[in-house]
CSV table of N, CA and C in Angstrom, one decimal:
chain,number,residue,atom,x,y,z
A,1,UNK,N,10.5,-2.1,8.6
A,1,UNK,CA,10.1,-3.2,7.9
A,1,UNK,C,10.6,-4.5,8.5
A,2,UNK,N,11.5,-4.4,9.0
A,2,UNK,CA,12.4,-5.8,9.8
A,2,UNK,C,11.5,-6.5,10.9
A,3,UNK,N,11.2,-5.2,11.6
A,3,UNK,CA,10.2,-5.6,12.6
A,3,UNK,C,8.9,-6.5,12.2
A,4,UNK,N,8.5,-5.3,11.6
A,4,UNK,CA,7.1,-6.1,10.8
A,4,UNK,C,7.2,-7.5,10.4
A,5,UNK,N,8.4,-8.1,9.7
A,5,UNK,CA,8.3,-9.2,9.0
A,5,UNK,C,8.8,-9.8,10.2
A,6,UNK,N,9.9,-9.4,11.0
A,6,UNK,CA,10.4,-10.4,12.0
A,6,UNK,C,8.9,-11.2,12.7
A,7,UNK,N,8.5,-10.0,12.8
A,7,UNK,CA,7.0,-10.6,14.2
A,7,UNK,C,6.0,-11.3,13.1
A,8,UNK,N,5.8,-11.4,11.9
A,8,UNK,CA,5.2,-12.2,11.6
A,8,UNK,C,5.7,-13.5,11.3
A,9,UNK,N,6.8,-13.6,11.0
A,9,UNK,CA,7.4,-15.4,10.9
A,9,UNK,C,7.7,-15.5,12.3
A,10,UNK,N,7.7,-14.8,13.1
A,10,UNK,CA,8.0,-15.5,14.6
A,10,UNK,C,6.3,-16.2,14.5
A,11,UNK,N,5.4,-14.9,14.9
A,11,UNK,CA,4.0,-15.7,15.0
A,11,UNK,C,3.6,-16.8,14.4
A,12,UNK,N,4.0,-16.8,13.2
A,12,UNK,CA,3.2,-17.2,12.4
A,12,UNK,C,3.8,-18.1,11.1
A,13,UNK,N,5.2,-17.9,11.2
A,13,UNK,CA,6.0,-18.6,10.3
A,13,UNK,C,6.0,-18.0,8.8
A,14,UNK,N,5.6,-17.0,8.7
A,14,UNK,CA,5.3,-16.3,7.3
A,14,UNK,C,6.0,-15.6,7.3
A,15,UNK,N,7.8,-16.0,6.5
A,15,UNK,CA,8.4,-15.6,5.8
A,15,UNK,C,8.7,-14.1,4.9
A,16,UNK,N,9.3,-12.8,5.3
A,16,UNK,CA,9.1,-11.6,5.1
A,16,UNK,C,7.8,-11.2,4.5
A,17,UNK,N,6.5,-11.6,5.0
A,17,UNK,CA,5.0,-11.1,5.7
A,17,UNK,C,5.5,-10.1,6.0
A,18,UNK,N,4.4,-8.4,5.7
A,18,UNK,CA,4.7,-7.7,6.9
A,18,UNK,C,2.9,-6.8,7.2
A,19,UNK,N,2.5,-7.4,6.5
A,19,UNK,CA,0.6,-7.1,6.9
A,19,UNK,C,-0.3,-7.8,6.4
A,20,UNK,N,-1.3,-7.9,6.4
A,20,UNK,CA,-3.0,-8.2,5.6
A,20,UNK,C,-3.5,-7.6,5.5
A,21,UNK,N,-4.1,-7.9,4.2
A,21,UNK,CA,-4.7,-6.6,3.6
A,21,UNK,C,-6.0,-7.2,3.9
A,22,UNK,N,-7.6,-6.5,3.5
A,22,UNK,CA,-8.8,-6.9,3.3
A,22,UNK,C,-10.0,-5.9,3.5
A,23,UNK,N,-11.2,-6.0,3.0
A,23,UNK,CA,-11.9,-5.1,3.0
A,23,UNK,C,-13.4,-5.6,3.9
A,24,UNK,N,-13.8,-4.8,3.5
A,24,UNK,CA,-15.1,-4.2,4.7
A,24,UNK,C,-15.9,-3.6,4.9
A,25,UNK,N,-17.6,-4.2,4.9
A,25,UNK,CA,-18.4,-3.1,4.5
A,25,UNK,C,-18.8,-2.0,5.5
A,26,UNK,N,-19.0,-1.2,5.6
A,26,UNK,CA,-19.5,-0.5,6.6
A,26,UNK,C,-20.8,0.4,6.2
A,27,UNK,N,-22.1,0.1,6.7
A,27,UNK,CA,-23.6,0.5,6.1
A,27,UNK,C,-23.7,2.0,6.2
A,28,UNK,N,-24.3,2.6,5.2
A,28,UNK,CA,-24.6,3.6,5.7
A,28,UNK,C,-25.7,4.1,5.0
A,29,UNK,N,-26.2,5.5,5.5
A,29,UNK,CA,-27.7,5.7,4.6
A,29,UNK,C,-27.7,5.7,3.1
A,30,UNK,N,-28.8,5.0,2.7
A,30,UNK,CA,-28.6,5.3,0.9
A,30,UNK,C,-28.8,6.5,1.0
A,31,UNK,N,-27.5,6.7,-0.2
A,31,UNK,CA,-27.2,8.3,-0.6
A,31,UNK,C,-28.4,8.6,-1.8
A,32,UNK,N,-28.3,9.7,-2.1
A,32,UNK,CA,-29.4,10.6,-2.8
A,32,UNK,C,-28.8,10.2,-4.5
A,33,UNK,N,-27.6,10.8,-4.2
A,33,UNK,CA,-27.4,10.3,-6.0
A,33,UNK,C,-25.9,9.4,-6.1
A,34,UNK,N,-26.3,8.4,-7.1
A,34,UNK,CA,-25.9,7.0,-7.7
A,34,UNK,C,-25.9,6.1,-6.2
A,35,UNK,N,-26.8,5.7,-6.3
A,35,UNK,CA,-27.2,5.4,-4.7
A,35,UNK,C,-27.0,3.8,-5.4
A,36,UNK,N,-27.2,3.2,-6.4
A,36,UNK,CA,-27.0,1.9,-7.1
A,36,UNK,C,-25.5,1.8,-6.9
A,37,UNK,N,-24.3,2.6,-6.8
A,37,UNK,CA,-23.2,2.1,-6.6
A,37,UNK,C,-22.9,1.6,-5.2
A,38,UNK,N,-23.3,2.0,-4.1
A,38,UNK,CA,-23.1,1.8,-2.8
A,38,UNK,C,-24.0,0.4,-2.2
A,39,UNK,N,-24.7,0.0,-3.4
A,39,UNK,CA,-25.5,-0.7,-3.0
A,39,UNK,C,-24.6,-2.4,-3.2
A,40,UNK,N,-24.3,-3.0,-1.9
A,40,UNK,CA,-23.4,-4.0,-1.7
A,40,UNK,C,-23.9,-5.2,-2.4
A,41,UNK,N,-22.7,-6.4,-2.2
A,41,UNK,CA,-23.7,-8.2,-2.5
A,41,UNK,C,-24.0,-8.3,-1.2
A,42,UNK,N,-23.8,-7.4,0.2
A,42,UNK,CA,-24.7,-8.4,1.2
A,42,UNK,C,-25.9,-7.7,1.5
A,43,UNK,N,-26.4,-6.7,0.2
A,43,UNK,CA,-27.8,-6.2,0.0
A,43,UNK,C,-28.1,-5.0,1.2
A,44,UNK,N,-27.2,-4.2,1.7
A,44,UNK,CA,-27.4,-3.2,1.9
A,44,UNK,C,-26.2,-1.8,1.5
A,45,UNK,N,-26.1,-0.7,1.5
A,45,UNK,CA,-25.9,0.5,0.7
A,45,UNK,C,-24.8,0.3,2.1
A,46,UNK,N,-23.3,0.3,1.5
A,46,UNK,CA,-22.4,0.5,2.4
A,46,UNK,C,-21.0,1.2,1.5
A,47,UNK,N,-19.6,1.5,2.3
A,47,UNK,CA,-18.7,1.9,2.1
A,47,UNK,C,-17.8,0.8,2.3
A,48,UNK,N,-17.2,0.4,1.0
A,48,UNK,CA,-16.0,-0.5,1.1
A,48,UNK,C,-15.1,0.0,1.5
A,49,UNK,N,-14.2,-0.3,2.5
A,49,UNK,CA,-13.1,0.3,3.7
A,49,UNK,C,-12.1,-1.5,3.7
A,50,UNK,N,-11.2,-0.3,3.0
A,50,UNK,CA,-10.0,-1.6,3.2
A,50,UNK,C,-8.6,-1.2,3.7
A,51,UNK,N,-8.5,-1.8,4.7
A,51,UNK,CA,-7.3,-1.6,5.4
A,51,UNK,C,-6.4,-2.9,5.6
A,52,UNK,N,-5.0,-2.1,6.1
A,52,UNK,CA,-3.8,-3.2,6.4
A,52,UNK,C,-3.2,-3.5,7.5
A,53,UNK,N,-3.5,-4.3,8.5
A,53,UNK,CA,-2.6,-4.6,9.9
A,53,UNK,C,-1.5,-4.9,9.6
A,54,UNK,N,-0.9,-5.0,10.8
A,54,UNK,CA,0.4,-5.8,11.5
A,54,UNK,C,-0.2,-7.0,11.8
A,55,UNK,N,0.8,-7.7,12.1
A,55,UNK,CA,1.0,-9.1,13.2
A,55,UNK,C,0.0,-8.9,14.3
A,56,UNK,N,-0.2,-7.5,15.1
A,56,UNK,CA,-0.6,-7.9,16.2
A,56,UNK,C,-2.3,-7.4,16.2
A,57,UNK,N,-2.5,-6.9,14.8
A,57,UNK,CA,-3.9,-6.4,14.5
A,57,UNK,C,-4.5,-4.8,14.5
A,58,UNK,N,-3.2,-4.3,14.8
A,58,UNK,CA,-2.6,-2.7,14.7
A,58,UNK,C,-2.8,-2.2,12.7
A,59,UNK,N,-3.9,-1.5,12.6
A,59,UNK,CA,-3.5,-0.7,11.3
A,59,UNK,C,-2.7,-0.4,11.3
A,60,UNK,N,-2.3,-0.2,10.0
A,60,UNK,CA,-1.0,0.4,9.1
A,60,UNK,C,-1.6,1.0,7.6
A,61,UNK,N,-2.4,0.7,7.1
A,61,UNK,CA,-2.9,1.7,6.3
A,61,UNK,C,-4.6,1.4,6.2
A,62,UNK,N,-5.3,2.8,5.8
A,62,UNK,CA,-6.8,2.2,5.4
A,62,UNK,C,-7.4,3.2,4.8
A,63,UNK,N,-8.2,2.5,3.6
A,63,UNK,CA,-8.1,3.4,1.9
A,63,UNK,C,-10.6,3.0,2.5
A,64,UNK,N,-10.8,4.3,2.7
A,64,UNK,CA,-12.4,4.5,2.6
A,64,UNK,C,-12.9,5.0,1.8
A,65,UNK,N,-12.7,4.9,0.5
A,65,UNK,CA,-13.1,6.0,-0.7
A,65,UNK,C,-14.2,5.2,-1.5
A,66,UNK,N,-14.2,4.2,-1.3
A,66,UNK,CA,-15.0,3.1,-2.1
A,66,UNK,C,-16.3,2.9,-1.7
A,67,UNK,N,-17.2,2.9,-3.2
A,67,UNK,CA,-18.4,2.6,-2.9
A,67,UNK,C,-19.0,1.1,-3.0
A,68,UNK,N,-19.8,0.5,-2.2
A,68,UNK,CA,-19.9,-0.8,-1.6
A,68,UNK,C,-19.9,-2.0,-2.7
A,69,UNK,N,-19.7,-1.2,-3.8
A,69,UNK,CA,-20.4,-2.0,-4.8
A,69,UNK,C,-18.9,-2.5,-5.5
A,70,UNK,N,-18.0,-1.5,-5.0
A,70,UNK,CA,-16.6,-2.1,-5.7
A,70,UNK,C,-16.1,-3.2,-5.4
A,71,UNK,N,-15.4,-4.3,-6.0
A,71,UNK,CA,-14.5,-5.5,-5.5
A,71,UNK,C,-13.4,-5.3,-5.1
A,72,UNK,N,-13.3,-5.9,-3.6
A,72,UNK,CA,-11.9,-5.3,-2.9
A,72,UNK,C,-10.4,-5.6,-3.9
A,73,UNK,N,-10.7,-6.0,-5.1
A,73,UNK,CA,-9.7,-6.4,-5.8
A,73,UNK,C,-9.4,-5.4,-6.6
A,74,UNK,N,-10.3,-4.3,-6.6
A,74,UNK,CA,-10.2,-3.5,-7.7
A,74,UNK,C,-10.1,-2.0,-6.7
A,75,UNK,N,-10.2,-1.8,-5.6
A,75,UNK,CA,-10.1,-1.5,-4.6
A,75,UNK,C,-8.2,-0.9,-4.1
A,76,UNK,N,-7.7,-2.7,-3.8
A,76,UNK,CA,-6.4,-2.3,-3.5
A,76,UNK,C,-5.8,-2.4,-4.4
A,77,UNK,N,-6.2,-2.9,-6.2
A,77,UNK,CA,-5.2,-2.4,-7.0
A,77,UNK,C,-5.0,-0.2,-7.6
A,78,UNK,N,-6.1,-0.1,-7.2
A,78,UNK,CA,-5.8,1.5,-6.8
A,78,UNK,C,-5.8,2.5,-6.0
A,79,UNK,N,-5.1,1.0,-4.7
A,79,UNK,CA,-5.1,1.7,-3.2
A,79,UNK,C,-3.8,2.4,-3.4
A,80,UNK,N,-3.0,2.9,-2.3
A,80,UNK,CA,-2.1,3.6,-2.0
A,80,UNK,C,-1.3,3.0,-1.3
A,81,UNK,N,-1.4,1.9,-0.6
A,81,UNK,CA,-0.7,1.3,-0.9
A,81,UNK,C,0.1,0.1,-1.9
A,82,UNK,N,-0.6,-0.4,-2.2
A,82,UNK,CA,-0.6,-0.6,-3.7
A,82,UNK,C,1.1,-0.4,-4.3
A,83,UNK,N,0.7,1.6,-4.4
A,83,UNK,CA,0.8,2.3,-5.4
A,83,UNK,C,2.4,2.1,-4.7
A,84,UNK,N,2.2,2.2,-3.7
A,84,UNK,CA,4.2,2.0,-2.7
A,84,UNK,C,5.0,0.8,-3.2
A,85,UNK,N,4.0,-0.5,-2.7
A,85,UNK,CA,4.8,-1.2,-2.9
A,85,UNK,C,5.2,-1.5,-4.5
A,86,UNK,N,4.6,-1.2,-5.5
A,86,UNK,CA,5.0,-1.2,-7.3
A,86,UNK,C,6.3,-0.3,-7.3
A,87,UNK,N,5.9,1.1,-6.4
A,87,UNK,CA,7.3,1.7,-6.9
A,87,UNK,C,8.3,1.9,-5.7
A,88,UNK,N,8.1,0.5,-5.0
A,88,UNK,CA,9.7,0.3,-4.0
A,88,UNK,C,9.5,1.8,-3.2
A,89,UNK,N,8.6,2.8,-2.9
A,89,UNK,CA,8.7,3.4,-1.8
A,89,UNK,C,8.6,3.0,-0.3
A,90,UNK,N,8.6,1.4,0.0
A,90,UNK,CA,8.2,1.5,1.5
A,90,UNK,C,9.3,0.7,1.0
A,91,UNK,N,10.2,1.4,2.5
A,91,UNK,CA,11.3,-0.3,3.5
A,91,UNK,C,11.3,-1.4,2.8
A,92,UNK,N,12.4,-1.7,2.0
A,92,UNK,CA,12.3,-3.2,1.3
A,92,UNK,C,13.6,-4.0,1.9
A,93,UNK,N,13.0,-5.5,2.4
A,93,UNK,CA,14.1,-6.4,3.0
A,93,UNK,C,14.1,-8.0,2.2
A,94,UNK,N,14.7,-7.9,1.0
A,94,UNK,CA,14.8,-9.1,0.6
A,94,UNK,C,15.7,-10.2,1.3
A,95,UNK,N,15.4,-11.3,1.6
A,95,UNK,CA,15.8,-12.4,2.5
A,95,UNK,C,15.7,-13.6,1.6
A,96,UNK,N,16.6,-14.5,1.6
A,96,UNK,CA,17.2,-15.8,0.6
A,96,UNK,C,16.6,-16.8,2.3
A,97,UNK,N,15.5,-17.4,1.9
A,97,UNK,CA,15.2,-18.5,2.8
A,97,UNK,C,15.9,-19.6,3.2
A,98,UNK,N,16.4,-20.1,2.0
A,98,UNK,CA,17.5,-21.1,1.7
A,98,UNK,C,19.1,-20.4,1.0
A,99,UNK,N,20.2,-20.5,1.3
A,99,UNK,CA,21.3,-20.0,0.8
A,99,UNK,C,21.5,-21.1,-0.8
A,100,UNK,N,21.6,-19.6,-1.6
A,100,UNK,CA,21.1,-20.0,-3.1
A,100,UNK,C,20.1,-20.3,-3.4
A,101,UNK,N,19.0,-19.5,-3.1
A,101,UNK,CA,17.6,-19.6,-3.7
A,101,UNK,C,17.5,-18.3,-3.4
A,102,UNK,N,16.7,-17.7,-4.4
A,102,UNK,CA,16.0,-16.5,-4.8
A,102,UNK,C,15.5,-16.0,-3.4
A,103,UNK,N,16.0,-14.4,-3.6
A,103,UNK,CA,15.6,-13.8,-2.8
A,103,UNK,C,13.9,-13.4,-2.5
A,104,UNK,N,13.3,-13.3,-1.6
A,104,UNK,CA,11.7,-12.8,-1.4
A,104,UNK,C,11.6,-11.9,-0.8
A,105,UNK,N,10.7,-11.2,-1.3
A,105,UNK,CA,10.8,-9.3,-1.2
A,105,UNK,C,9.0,-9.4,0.2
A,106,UNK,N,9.3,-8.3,0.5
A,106,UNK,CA,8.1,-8.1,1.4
A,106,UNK,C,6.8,-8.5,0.7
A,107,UNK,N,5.7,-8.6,1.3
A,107,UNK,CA,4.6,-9.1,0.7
A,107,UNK,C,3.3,-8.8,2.3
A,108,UNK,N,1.9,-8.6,1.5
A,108,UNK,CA,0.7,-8.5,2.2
A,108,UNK,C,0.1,-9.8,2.2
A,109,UNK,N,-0.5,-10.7,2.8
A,109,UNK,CA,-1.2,-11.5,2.7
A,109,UNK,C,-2.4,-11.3,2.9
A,110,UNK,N,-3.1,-11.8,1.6
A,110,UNK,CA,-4.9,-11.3,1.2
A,110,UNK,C,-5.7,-12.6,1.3
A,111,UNK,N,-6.6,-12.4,1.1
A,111,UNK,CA,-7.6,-13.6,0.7
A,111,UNK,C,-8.2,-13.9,-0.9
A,112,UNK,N,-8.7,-14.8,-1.0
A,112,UNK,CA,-8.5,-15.0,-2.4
A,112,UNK,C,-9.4,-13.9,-3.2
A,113,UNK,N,-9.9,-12.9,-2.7
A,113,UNK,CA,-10.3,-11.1,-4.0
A,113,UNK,C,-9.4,-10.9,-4.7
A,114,UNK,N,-8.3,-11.3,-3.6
A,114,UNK,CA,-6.9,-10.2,-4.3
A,114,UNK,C,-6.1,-11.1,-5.0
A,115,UNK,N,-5.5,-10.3,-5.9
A,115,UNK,CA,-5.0,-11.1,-7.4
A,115,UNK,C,-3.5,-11.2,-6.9
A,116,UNK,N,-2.9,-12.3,-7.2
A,116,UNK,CA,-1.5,-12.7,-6.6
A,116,UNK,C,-0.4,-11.9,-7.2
A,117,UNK,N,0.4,-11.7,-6.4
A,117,UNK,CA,1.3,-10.2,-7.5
A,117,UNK,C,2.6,-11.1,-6.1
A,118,UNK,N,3.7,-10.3,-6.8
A,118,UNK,CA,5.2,-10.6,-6.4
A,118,UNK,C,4.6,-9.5,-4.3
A,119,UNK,N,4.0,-8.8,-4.4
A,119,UNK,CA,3.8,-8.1,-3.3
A,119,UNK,C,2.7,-8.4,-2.3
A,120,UNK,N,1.6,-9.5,-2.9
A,120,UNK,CA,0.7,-9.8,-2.6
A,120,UNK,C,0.4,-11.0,-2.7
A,121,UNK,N,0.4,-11.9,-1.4
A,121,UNK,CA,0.0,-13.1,-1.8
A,121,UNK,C,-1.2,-13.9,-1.2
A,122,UNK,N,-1.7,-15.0,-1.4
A,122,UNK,CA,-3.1,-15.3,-1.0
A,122,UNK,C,-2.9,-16.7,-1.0
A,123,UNK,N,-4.2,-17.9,-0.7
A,123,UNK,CA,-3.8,-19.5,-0.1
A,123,UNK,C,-4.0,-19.7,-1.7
A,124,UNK,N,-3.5,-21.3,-1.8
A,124,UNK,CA,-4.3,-22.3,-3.4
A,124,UNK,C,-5.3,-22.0,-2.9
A,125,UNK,N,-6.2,-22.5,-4.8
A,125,UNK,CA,-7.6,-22.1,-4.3
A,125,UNK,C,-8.4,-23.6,-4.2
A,126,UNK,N,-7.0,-24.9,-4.9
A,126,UNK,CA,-7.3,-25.9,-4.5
A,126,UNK,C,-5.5,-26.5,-3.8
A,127,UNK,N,-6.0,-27.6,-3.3
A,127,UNK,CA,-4.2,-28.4,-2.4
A,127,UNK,C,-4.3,-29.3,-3.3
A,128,UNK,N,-3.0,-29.4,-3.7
A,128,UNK,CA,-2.6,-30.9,-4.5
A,128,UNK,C,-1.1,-31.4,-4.3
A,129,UNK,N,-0.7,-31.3,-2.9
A,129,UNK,CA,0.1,-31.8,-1.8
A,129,UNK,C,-0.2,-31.0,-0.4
A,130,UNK,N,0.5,-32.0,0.6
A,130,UNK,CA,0.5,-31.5,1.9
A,130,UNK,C,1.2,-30.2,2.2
A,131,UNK,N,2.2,-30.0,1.2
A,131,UNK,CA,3.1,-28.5,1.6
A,131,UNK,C,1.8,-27.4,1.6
A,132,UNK,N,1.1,-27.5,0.7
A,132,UNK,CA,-0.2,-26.5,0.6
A,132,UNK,C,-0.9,-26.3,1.1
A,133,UNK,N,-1.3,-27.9,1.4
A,133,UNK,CA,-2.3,-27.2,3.1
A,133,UNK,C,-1.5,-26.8,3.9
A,134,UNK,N,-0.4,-27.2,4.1
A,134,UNK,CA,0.3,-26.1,5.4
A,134,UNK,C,0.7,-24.9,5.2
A,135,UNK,N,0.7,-24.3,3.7
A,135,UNK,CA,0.6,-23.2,3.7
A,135,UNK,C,-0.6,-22.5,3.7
A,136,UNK,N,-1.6,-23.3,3.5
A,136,UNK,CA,-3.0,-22.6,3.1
A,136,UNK,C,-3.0,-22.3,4.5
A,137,UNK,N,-2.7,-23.0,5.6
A,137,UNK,CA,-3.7,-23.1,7.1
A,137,UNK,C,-2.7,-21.8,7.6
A,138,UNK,N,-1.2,-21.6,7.0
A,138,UNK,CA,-0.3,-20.7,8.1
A,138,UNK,C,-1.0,-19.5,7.5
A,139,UNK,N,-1.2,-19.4,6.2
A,139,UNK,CA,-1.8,-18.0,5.0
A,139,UNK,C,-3.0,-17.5,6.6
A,140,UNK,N,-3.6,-18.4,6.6
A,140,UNK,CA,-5.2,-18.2,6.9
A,140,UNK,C,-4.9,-17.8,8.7
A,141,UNK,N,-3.9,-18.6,9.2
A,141,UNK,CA,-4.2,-18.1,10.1
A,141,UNK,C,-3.2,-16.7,10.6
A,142,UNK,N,-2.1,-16.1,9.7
A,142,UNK,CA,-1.7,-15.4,9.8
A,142,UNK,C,-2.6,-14.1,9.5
A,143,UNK,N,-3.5,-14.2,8.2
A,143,UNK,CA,-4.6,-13.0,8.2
A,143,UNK,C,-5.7,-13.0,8.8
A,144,UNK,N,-5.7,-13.9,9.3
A,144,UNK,CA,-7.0,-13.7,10.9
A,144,UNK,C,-7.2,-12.6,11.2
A,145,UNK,N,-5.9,-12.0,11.5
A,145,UNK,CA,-5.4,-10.8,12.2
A,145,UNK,C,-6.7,-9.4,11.5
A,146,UNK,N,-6.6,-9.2,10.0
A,146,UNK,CA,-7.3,-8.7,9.6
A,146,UNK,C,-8.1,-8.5,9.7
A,147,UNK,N,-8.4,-10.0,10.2
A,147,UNK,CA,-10.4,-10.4,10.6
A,147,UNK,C,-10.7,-9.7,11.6
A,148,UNK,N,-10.3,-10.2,12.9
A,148,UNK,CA,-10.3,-9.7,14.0
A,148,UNK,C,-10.1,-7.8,14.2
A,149,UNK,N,-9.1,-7.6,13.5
A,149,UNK,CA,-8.9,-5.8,13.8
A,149,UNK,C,-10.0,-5.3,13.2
A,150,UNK,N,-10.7,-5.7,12.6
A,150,UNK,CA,-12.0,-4.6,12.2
A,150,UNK,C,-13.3,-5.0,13.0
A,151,UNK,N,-13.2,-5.4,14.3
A,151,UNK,CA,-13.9,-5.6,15.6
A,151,UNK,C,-13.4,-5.8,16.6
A,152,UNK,N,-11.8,-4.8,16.7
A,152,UNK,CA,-11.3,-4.5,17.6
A,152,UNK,C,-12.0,-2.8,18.1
């Protein structure tokens, strides 16, 4: 877990970061029965597939059980990953950014589907100072990575 977070605040300045989460359609034939669940919003019959990188765009987990029609929000709240980081089963490295300020525990960074949780975080969905946009732009460009590994 040290690694992980180390290499993302090197890259990327994102503070005990140690993946991105995000999901993904992948098409496939309409199935024969409940063929209306697989059926996506980008209007064809796929499998939601959501997985998690590293820093360098390397998987680290990926949950395909979902039919196209689920919201990736509802998705990785009963991924398996998920389910680790609620009960402290993965590597935990809490780090004090500033000495005497609250420690920050590992975290995924998502896009705005996913619902902000102490393990999971995402950009404003509006800026109302400059610190924001520079966090919105480091958020965004640190989950790129996600983008990118699913057309690696």
């Amino acid at each position: 877990m040290q690694v992980k977070t180390a290499a993302f605040e090197v890259k990327f300045g994102m503070t005990q970061a140690f993946g991105c989460v995000d999901g993904t359609h992948i098409a496939i034939k309409r199935p024969v029965e409940n063929s209306q669940d697989y059926f996506c919003h980008k209007n064809f019959f796929s499998v939601n597939v959501q997985a998690v990188c590293d820093s360098s765009g390397l998987f680290m987990d990926v949950d395909y059980r979902w039919p196209g029609s689920v919201h990736n929000g509802k998705v990785f709240a009963n991924s398996s990953i998920n389910r680790k980081l609620k009960s402290n089963s993965l590597p935990i490295t809490f780090r004090s950014v500033l000495p005497g300020c609250t420690k920050i525990p590992n975290y995924l960074i998502g896009d705005p589907a996913y619902a902000l949780t102490p393990y999971c975080i995402k950009e404003y969905s509006t800026c109302s100072s400059n610190e924001e946009v520079i966090f919105n732009n480091m958020s965004h460009t640190a989950r790129n990575q996600i983008e990118c590994a699913f057309f690696k």
